[in-house]
Amino acid sequence: MKQGWVIGILLVAFLMPGRVGAVEKDDFLVDTTGDLIELCTAPASDPLHKEATHFCIGFLVGAYHYHVVATMGPDGKRLVCPPDPPPPRVQVVTRFVDWVKNHPEYLNEEPVDTWFRFLIETYPCRN
């Protein structure tokens, strides 16, 4: 129920009637990897470019940070081990978008699943 309120508030805050562009309001629901890629690749000319870009990065960073926290402690087993120092966020997002373009079979999958497929393949842990 809380998630529905959050999504509703985001939609009201970011979307105005009559705005037309490559990004559609349903993309912000991020039901599929394809929706997320639409947000991550919104052209600068899109009226929702700024919102889409920030949503994309926030979604990906949030999912990654959840993984970090969930795998902390002595029994934690990380799935993803980026280099130190980590690459810039924008570079990782660009690599993710390119990776998805080469793996269109994941466009209708859950975006978090696809994001972690990419991360595990790109930044595997060497244990």
Tab-separated table of N, CA and C in Angstrom:
chain	number	residue	atom	x	y	z
A	1	MET	N	0.821	-1.189	0.000
A	1	MET	CA	0.000	0.000	0.000
A	1	MET	C	0.867	1.256	0.000
A	2	LYS	N	1.914	1.252	0.842
A	2	LYS	CA	2.814	2.402	0.919
A	2	LYS	C	3.476	2.658	-0.433
A	3	GLN	N	3.846	1.572	-1.141
A	3	GLN	CA	4.493	1.711	-2.442
A	3	GLN	C	3.566	2.435	-3.413
A	4	GLY	N	2.274	2.140	-3.364
A	4	GLY	CA	1.311	2.804	-4.240
A	4	GLY	C	1.268	4.300	-4.004
A	5	TRP	N	1.319	4.720	-2.732
A	5	TRP	CA	1.342	6.139	-2.406
A	5	TRP	C	2.606	6.807	-2.920
A	6	VAL	N	3.728	6.151	-2.735
A	6	VAL	CA	5.003	6.716	-3.193
A	6	VAL	C	4.984	6.896	-4.705
A	7	ILE	N	4.530	5.883	-5.409
A	7	ILE	CA	4.473	5.972	-6.872
A	7	ILE	C	3.522	7.087	-7.287
A	8	GLY	N	2.390	7.163	-6.633
A	8	GLY	CA	1.424	8.214	-6.952
A	8	GLY	C	1.998	9.595	-6.745
A	9	ILE	N	2.681	9.791	-5.638
A	9	ILE	CA	3.286	11.091	-5.350
A	9	ILE	C	4.352	11.429	-6.393
A	10	LEU	N	5.172	10.445	-6.749
A	10	LEU	CA	6.198	10.686	-7.770
A	10	LEU	C	5.570	11.064	-9.101
A	11	LEU	N	4.531	10.371	-9.477
A	11	LEU	CA	3.876	10.675	-10.749
A	11	LEU	C	3.298	12.076	-10.750
A	12	VAL	N	2.645	12.459	-9.665
A	12	VAL	CA	2.069	13.799	-9.589
A	12	VAL	C	3.179	14.842	-9.614
A	13	ALA	N	4.262	14.586	-8.904
A	13	ALA	CA	5.356	15.551	-8.832
A	13	ALA	C	6.082	15.718	-10.163
A	14	PHE	N	6.227	14.624	-10.909
A	14	PHE	CA	7.043	14.673	-12.113
A	14	PHE	C	6.278	14.874	-13.407
A	15	LEU	N	5.007	14.579	-13.401
A	15	LEU	CA	4.270	14.603	-14.653
A	15	LEU	C	3.215	15.690	-14.655
A	16	MET	N	3.096	16.370	-15.782
A	16	MET	CA	2.077	17.388	-15.949
A	16	MET	C	1.249	17.015	-17.170
A	17	PRO	N	-0.062	17.266	-17.145
A	17	PRO	CA	-0.890	16.958	-18.303
A	17	PRO	C	-0.398	17.688	-19.540
A	18	GLY	N	-0.510	17.026	-20.670
A	18	GLY	CA	-0.149	17.655	-21.931
A	18	GLY	C	1.307	17.512	-22.331
A	19	ARG	N	2.134	16.994	-21.455
A	19	ARG	CA	3.540	16.805	-21.817
A	19	ARG	C	3.654	15.568	-22.677
A	20	VAL	N	4.331	15.720	-23.804
A	20	VAL	CA	4.504	14.588	-24.708
A	20	VAL	C	5.986	14.438	-24.985
A	21	GLY	N	6.487	13.210	-24.880
A	21	GLY	CA	7.888	12.947	-25.154
A	21	GLY	C	8.102	11.460	-25.236
A	22	ALA	N	9.352	11.053	-25.322
A	22	ALA	CA	9.677	9.633	-25.399
A	22	ALA	C	9.342	8.920	-24.094
A	23	VAL	N	9.457	9.616	-22.977
A	23	VAL	CA	9.163	9.025	-21.682
A	23	VAL	C	7.674	9.195	-21.409
A	24	GLU	N	7.041	8.109	-20.981
A	24	GLU	CA	5.624	8.142	-20.643
A	24	GLU	C	5.464	7.915	-19.155
A	25	LYS	N	4.333	8.345	-18.605
A	25	LYS	CA	4.135	8.243	-17.158
A	25	LYS	C	4.238	6.805	-16.667
A	26	ASP	N	3.804	5.849	-17.460
A	26	ASP	CA	3.885	4.448	-17.034
A	26	ASP	C	5.321	3.954	-16.918
A	27	ASP	N	6.259	4.589	-17.625
A	27	ASP	CA	7.669	4.202	-17.504
A	27	ASP	C	8.161	4.385	-16.069
A	28	PHE	N	7.607	5.373	-15.357
A	28	PHE	CA	8.038	5.638	-13.987
A	28	PHE	C	7.566	4.570	-13.009
A	29	LEU	N	6.676	3.700	-13.446
A	29	LEU	CA	6.273	2.575	-12.606
A	29	LEU	C	7.339	1.490	-12.610
A	30	VAL	N	8.189	1.483	-13.619
A	30	VAL	CA	9.324	0.581	-13.763
A	30	VAL	C	8.896	-0.875	-13.553
A	31	ASP	N	7.910	-1.279	-14.343
A	31	ASP	CA	7.441	-2.666	-14.285
A	31	ASP	C	8.402	-3.628	-14.972
A	32	THR	N	9.136	-3.128	-15.970
A	32	THR	CA	10.033	-3.984	-16.741
A	32	THR	C	11.383	-3.306	-16.926
A	33	THR	N	12.341	-4.098	-17.340
A	33	THR	CA	13.653	-3.543	-17.686
A	33	THR	C	13.508	-2.535	-18.818
A	34	GLY	N	12.615	-2.811	-19.762
A	34	GLY	CA	12.383	-1.876	-20.861
A	34	GLY	C	11.950	-0.506	-20.367
A	35	ASP	N	11.079	-0.479	-19.340
A	35	ASP	CA	10.664	0.802	-18.756
A	35	ASP	C	11.874	1.538	-18.183
A	36	LEU	N	12.703	0.812	-17.464
A	36	LEU	CA	13.877	1.438	-16.867
A	36	LEU	C	14.818	1.974	-17.938
A	37	ILE	N	15.011	1.218	-18.999
A	37	ILE	CA	15.891	1.667	-20.084
A	37	ILE	C	15.322	2.922	-20.753
A	38	GLU	N	14.004	3.006	-20.892
A	38	GLU	CA	13.382	4.224	-21.434
A	38	GLU	C	13.759	5.433	-20.581
A	39	LEU	N	13.713	5.261	-19.275
A	39	LEU	CA	14.070	6.359	-18.382
A	39	LEU	C	15.558	6.694	-18.474
A	40	CYS	N	16.388	5.665	-18.509
A	40	CYS	CA	17.842	5.865	-18.533
A	40	CYS	C	18.329	6.487	-19.835
A	41	THR	N	17.560	6.350	-20.892
A	41	THR	CA	17.995	6.840	-22.209
A	41	THR	C	17.136	7.984	-22.732
A	42	ALA	N	16.370	8.616	-21.864
A	42	ALA	CA	15.534	9.736	-22.311
A	42	ALA	C	16.416	10.810	-22.943
A	43	PRO	N	16.083	11.223	-24.160
A	43	PRO	CA	16.908	12.244	-24.820
A	43	PRO	C	16.773	13.603	-24.124
A	44	ALA	N	17.780	14.435	-24.261
A	44	ALA	CA	17.780	15.759	-23.638
A	44	ALA	C	16.580	16.591	-24.087
A	45	SER	N	16.045	16.302	-25.248
A	45	SER	CA	14.900	17.048	-25.764
A	45	SER	C	13.580	16.617	-25.123
A	46	ASP	N	13.579	15.518	-24.395
A	46	ASP	CA	12.355	15.027	-23.767
A	46	ASP	C	11.991	15.946	-22.608
A	47	PRO	N	10.722	16.332	-22.489
A	47	PRO	CA	10.313	17.197	-21.377
A	47	PRO	C	10.594	16.598	-20.003
A	48	LEU	N	10.698	15.289	-19.923
A	48	LEU	CA	10.953	14.629	-18.643
A	48	LEU	C	12.377	14.079	-18.538
A	49	HIS	N	13.270	14.595	-19.363
A	49	HIS	CA	14.657	14.104	-19.373
A	49	HIS	C	15.288	14.131	-17.982
A	50	LYS	N	15.236	15.267	-17.332
A	50	LYS	CA	15.885	15.416	-16.021
A	50	LYS	C	15.279	14.444	-15.011
A	51	GLU	N	13.966	14.377	-14.952
A	51	GLU	CA	13.297	13.484	-14.004
A	51	GLU	C	13.619	12.027	-14.308
A	52	ALA	N	13.602	11.680	-15.592
A	52	ALA	CA	13.875	10.296	-16.001
A	52	ALA	C	15.298	9.898	-15.647
A	53	THR	N	16.245	10.770	-15.916
A	53	THR	CA	17.647	10.481	-15.624
A	53	THR	C	17.868	10.302	-14.127
A	54	HIS	N	17.315	11.193	-13.347
A	54	HIS	CA	17.488	11.097	-11.894
A	54	HIS	C	16.787	9.856	-11.334
A	55	PHE	N	15.618	9.531	-11.874
A	55	PHE	CA	14.906	8.335	-11.429
A	55	PHE	C	15.728	7.100	-11.752
A	56	CYS	N	16.262	7.040	-12.964
A	56	CYS	CA	17.083	5.906	-13.401
A	56	CYS	C	18.256	5.693	-12.453
A	57	ILE	N	19.026	6.732	-12.241
A	57	ILE	CA	20.212	6.613	-11.390
A	57	ILE	C	19.811	6.282	-9.955
A	58	GLY	N	18.770	6.918	-9.455
A	58	GLY	CA	18.312	6.637	-8.100
A	58	GLY	C	17.852	5.199	-7.932
A	59	PHE	N	17.146	4.676	-8.924
A	59	PHE	CA	16.676	3.290	-8.884
A	59	PHE	C	17.864	2.337	-8.809
A	60	LEU	N	18.834	2.530	-9.706
A	60	LEU	CA	19.981	1.625	-9.777
A	60	LEU	C	20.862	1.723	-8.534
A	61	VAL	N	21.129	2.935	-8.087
A	61	VAL	CA	21.963	3.122	-6.895
A	61	VAL	C	21.253	2.569	-5.664
A	62	GLY	N	19.956	2.807	-5.564
A	62	GLY	CA	19.200	2.292	-4.427
A	62	GLY	C	19.222	0.776	-4.360
A	63	ALA	N	19.025	0.127	-5.506
A	63	ALA	CA	19.055	-1.344	-5.539
A	63	ALA	C	20.439	-1.853	-5.133
A	64	TYR	N	21.478	-1.212	-5.650
A	64	TYR	CA	22.845	-1.626	-5.309
A	64	TYR	C	23.111	-1.449	-3.812
A	65	HIS	N	22.722	-0.297	-3.260
A	65	HIS	CA	22.968	-0.054	-1.836
A	65	HIS	C	22.179	-1.016	-0.953
A	66	TYR	N	20.996	-1.405	-1.384
A	66	TYR	CA	20.246	-2.411	-0.636
A	66	TYR	C	21.053	-3.717	-0.578
A	67	HIS	N	21.622	-4.086	-1.714
A	67	HIS	CA	22.455	-5.300	-1.763
A	67	HIS	C	23.636	-5.190	-0.794
A	68	VAL	N	24.288	-4.050	-0.786
A	68	VAL	CA	25.439	-3.852	0.107
A	68	VAL	C	25.022	-4.030	1.558
A	69	VAL	N	23.939	-3.396	1.952
A	69	VAL	CA	23.479	-3.484	3.342
A	69	VAL	C	23.003	-4.903	3.673
A	70	ALA	N	22.289	-5.523	2.747
A	70	ALA	CA	21.752	-6.863	2.992
A	70	ALA	C	22.844	-7.919	3.123
A	71	THR	N	24.025	-7.643	2.594
A	71	THR	CA	25.102	-8.630	2.637
A	71	THR	C	26.215	-8.257	3.612
A	72	MET	N	25.942	-7.304	4.476
A	72	MET	CA	26.942	-6.910	5.481
A	72	MET	C	27.033	-7.973	6.569
A	73	GLY	N	28.084	-7.912	7.313
A	73	GLY	CA	28.241	-8.795	8.456
A	73	GLY	C	29.036	-10.039	8.127
A	74	PRO	N	29.326	-10.814	9.145
A	74	PRO	CA	30.193	-11.974	8.961
A	74	PRO	C	29.593	-13.069	8.071
A	75	ASP	N	28.276	-13.154	8.009
A	75	ASP	CA	27.651	-14.188	7.181
A	75	ASP	C	27.244	-13.677	5.799
A	76	GLY	N	27.503	-12.400	5.531
A	76	GLY	CA	27.109	-11.810	4.254
A	76	GLY	C	27.952	-12.321	3.101
A	77	LYS	N	27.309	-12.572	1.991
A	77	LYS	CA	28.013	-13.017	0.788
A	77	LYS	C	27.630	-12.089	-0.351
A	78	ARG	N	28.545	-11.187	-0.689
A	78	ARG	CA	28.276	-10.215	-1.746
A	78	ARG	C	28.271	-10.890	-3.104
A	79	LEU	N	27.348	-10.434	-3.939
A	79	LEU	CA	27.253	-10.921	-5.312
A	79	LEU	C	28.028	-10.037	-6.273
A	80	VAL	N	28.234	-8.794	-5.864
A	80	VAL	CA	28.843	-7.786	-6.726
A	80	VAL	C	30.011	-7.147	-5.995
A	81	CYS	N	31.156	-7.052	-6.676
A	81	CYS	CA	32.350	-6.467	-6.071
A	81	CYS	C	32.995	-5.494	-7.065
A	82	PRO	N	32.538	-4.250	-7.072
A	82	PRO	CA	33.128	-3.276	-7.996
A	82	PRO	C	34.572	-2.964	-7.605
A	83	PRO	N	35.338	-2.454	-8.552
A	83	PRO	CA	36.730	-2.108	-8.255
A	83	PRO	C	36.800	-0.934	-7.285
A	84	ASP	N	37.979	-0.759	-6.707
A	84	ASP	CA	38.229	0.368	-5.818
A	84	ASP	C	39.315	1.225	-6.442
A	85	PRO	N	39.040	2.446	-6.809
A	85	PRO	CA	37.794	3.165	-6.633
A	85	PRO	C	36.742	2.701	-7.651
A	86	PRO	N	35.476	2.834	-7.279
A	86	PRO	CA	34.425	2.415	-8.212
A	86	PRO	C	34.344	3.367	-9.400
A	87	PRO	N	33.849	2.862	-10.530
A	87	PRO	CA	33.701	3.731	-11.699
A	87	PRO	C	32.593	4.759	-11.465
A	88	PRO	N	32.617	5.860	-12.202
A	88	PRO	CA	31.563	6.867	-12.060
A	88	PRO	C	30.185	6.273	-12.372
A	89	ARG	N	29.175	6.732	-11.652
A	89	ARG	CA	27.814	6.222	-11.839
A	89	ARG	C	27.348	6.315	-13.285
A	90	VAL	N	27.580	7.452	-13.906
A	90	VAL	CA	27.111	7.638	-15.281
A	90	VAL	C	27.751	6.609	-16.206
A	91	GLN	N	29.002	6.287	-15.983
A	91	GLN	CA	29.683	5.270	-16.787
A	91	GLN	C	29.036	3.900	-16.589
A	92	VAL	N	28.690	3.572	-15.355
A	92	VAL	CA	28.069	2.274	-15.077
A	92	VAL	C	26.682	2.213	-15.718
A	93	VAL	N	25.923	3.301	-15.632
A	93	VAL	CA	24.595	3.333	-16.255
A	93	VAL	C	24.723	3.152	-17.764
A	94	THR	N	25.673	3.815	-18.375
A	94	THR	CA	25.893	3.682	-19.820
A	94	THR	C	26.250	2.242	-20.177
A	95	ARG	N	27.109	1.634	-19.399
A	95	ARG	CA	27.479	0.226	-19.647
A	95	ARG	C	26.270	-0.690	-19.478
A	96	PHE	N	25.436	-0.410	-18.470
A	96	PHE	CA	24.228	-1.203	-18.247
A	96	PHE	C	23.287	-1.095	-19.445
A	97	VAL	N	23.057	0.115	-19.920
A	97	VAL	CA	22.180	0.316	-21.084
A	97	VAL	C	22.730	-0.436	-22.290
A	98	ASP	N	24.017	-0.330	-22.542
A	98	ASP	CA	24.629	-1.058	-23.663
A	98	ASP	C	24.490	-2.563	-23.476
A	99	TRP	N	24.664	-3.041	-22.251
A	99	TRP	CA	24.545	-4.466	-21.953
A	99	TRP	C	23.125	-4.946	-22.255
A	100	VAL	N	22.141	-4.169	-21.828
A	100	VAL	CA	20.743	-4.553	-22.075
A	100	VAL	C	20.459	-4.569	-23.579
A	101	LYS	N	21.008	-3.624	-24.321
A	101	LYS	CA	20.817	-3.623	-25.782
A	101	LYS	C	21.347	-4.912	-26.398
A	102	ASN	N	22.381	-5.476	-25.809
A	102	ASN	CA	22.936	-6.744	-26.292
A	102	ASN	C	22.234	-7.958	-25.704
A	103	HIS	N	21.315	-7.733	-24.768
A	103	HIS	CA	20.553	-8.814	-24.129
A	103	HIS	C	19.061	-8.451	-24.119
A	104	PRO	N	18.465	-8.273	-25.290
A	104	PRO	CA	17.054	-7.856	-25.343
A	104	PRO	C	16.097	-8.875	-24.730
A	105	GLU	N	16.570	-10.086	-24.506
A	105	GLU	CA	15.709	-11.098	-23.890
A	105	GLU	C	15.284	-10.714	-22.469
A	106	TYR	N	15.945	-9.720	-21.877
A	106	TYR	CA	15.619	-9.311	-20.514
A	106	TYR	C	14.724	-8.063	-20.462
A	107	LEU	N	14.335	-7.520	-21.596
A	107	LEU	CA	13.558	-6.279	-21.604
A	107	LEU	C	12.229	-6.389	-20.865
A	108	ASN	N	11.630	-7.551	-20.833
A	108	ASN	CA	10.350	-7.721	-20.142
A	108	ASN	C	10.506	-8.321	-18.749
A	109	GLU	N	11.746	-8.456	-18.301
A	109	GLU	CA	12.022	-9.007	-16.970
A	109	GLU	C	11.968	-7.899	-15.917
A	110	GLU	N	11.975	-8.318	-14.648
A	110	GLU	CA	12.040	-7.361	-13.539
A	110	GLU	C	13.340	-6.567	-13.655
A	111	PRO	N	13.278	-5.249	-13.547
A	111	PRO	CA	14.493	-4.445	-13.725
A	111	PRO	C	15.593	-4.732	-12.706
A	112	VAL	N	15.241	-5.040	-11.475
A	112	VAL	CA	16.280	-5.339	-10.476
A	112	VAL	C	17.009	-6.627	-10.843
A	113	ASP	N	16.273	-7.626	-11.340
A	113	ASP	CA	16.919	-8.874	-11.771
A	113	ASP	C	17.914	-8.609	-12.891
A	114	THR	N	17.501	-7.820	-13.865
A	114	THR	CA	18.384	-7.518	-14.998
A	114	THR	C	19.595	-6.714	-14.536
A	115	TRP	N	19.366	-5.734	-13.663
A	115	TRP	CA	20.447	-4.914	-13.130
A	115	TRP	C	21.497	-5.789	-12.454
A	116	PHE	N	21.056	-6.775	-11.659
A	116	PHE	CA	22.019	-7.629	-10.971
A	116	PHE	C	22.644	-8.668	-11.888
A	117	ARG	N	21.968	-9.082	-12.930
A	117	ARG	CA	22.619	-9.939	-13.934
A	117	ARG	C	23.820	-9.193	-14.515
A	118	PHE	N	23.572	-7.930	-14.875
A	118	PHE	CA	24.643	-7.093	-15.417
A	118	PHE	C	25.768	-6.907	-14.404
A	119	LEU	N	25.420	-6.526	-13.175
A	119	LEU	CA	26.449	-6.268	-12.158
A	119	LEU	C	27.287	-7.503	-11.851
A	120	ILE	N	26.631	-8.644	-11.720
A	120	ILE	CA	27.353	-9.880	-11.402
A	120	ILE	C	28.294	-10.263	-12.542
A	121	GLU	N	27.852	-10.067	-13.766
A	121	GLU	CA	28.708	-10.370	-14.920
A	121	GLU	C	29.856	-9.371	-15.049
A	122	THR	N	29.572	-8.104	-14.763
A	122	THR	CA	30.561	-7.035	-14.958
A	122	THR	C	31.524	-6.909	-13.790
A	123	TYR	N	31.018	-7.089	-12.581
A	123	TYR	CA	31.829	-6.904	-11.367
A	123	TYR	C	31.715	-8.140	-10.455
A	124	PRO	N	32.141	-9.294	-10.942
A	124	PRO	CA	32.016	-10.490	-10.116
A	124	PRO	C	32.948	-10.458	-8.909
A	125	CYS	N	32.542	-11.131	-7.875
A	125	CYS	CA	33.405	-11.258	-6.692
A	125	CYS	C	34.336	-12.436	-6.897
A	126	ARG	N	35.574	-12.271	-6.544
A	126	ARG	CA	36.584	-13.317	-6.696
A	126	ARG	C	36.866	-13.909	-5.321
A	127	ASN	N	36.004	-14.783	-4.870
A	127	ASN	CA	36.192	-15.387	-3.540
A	127	ASN	C	36.814	-16.741	-3.634
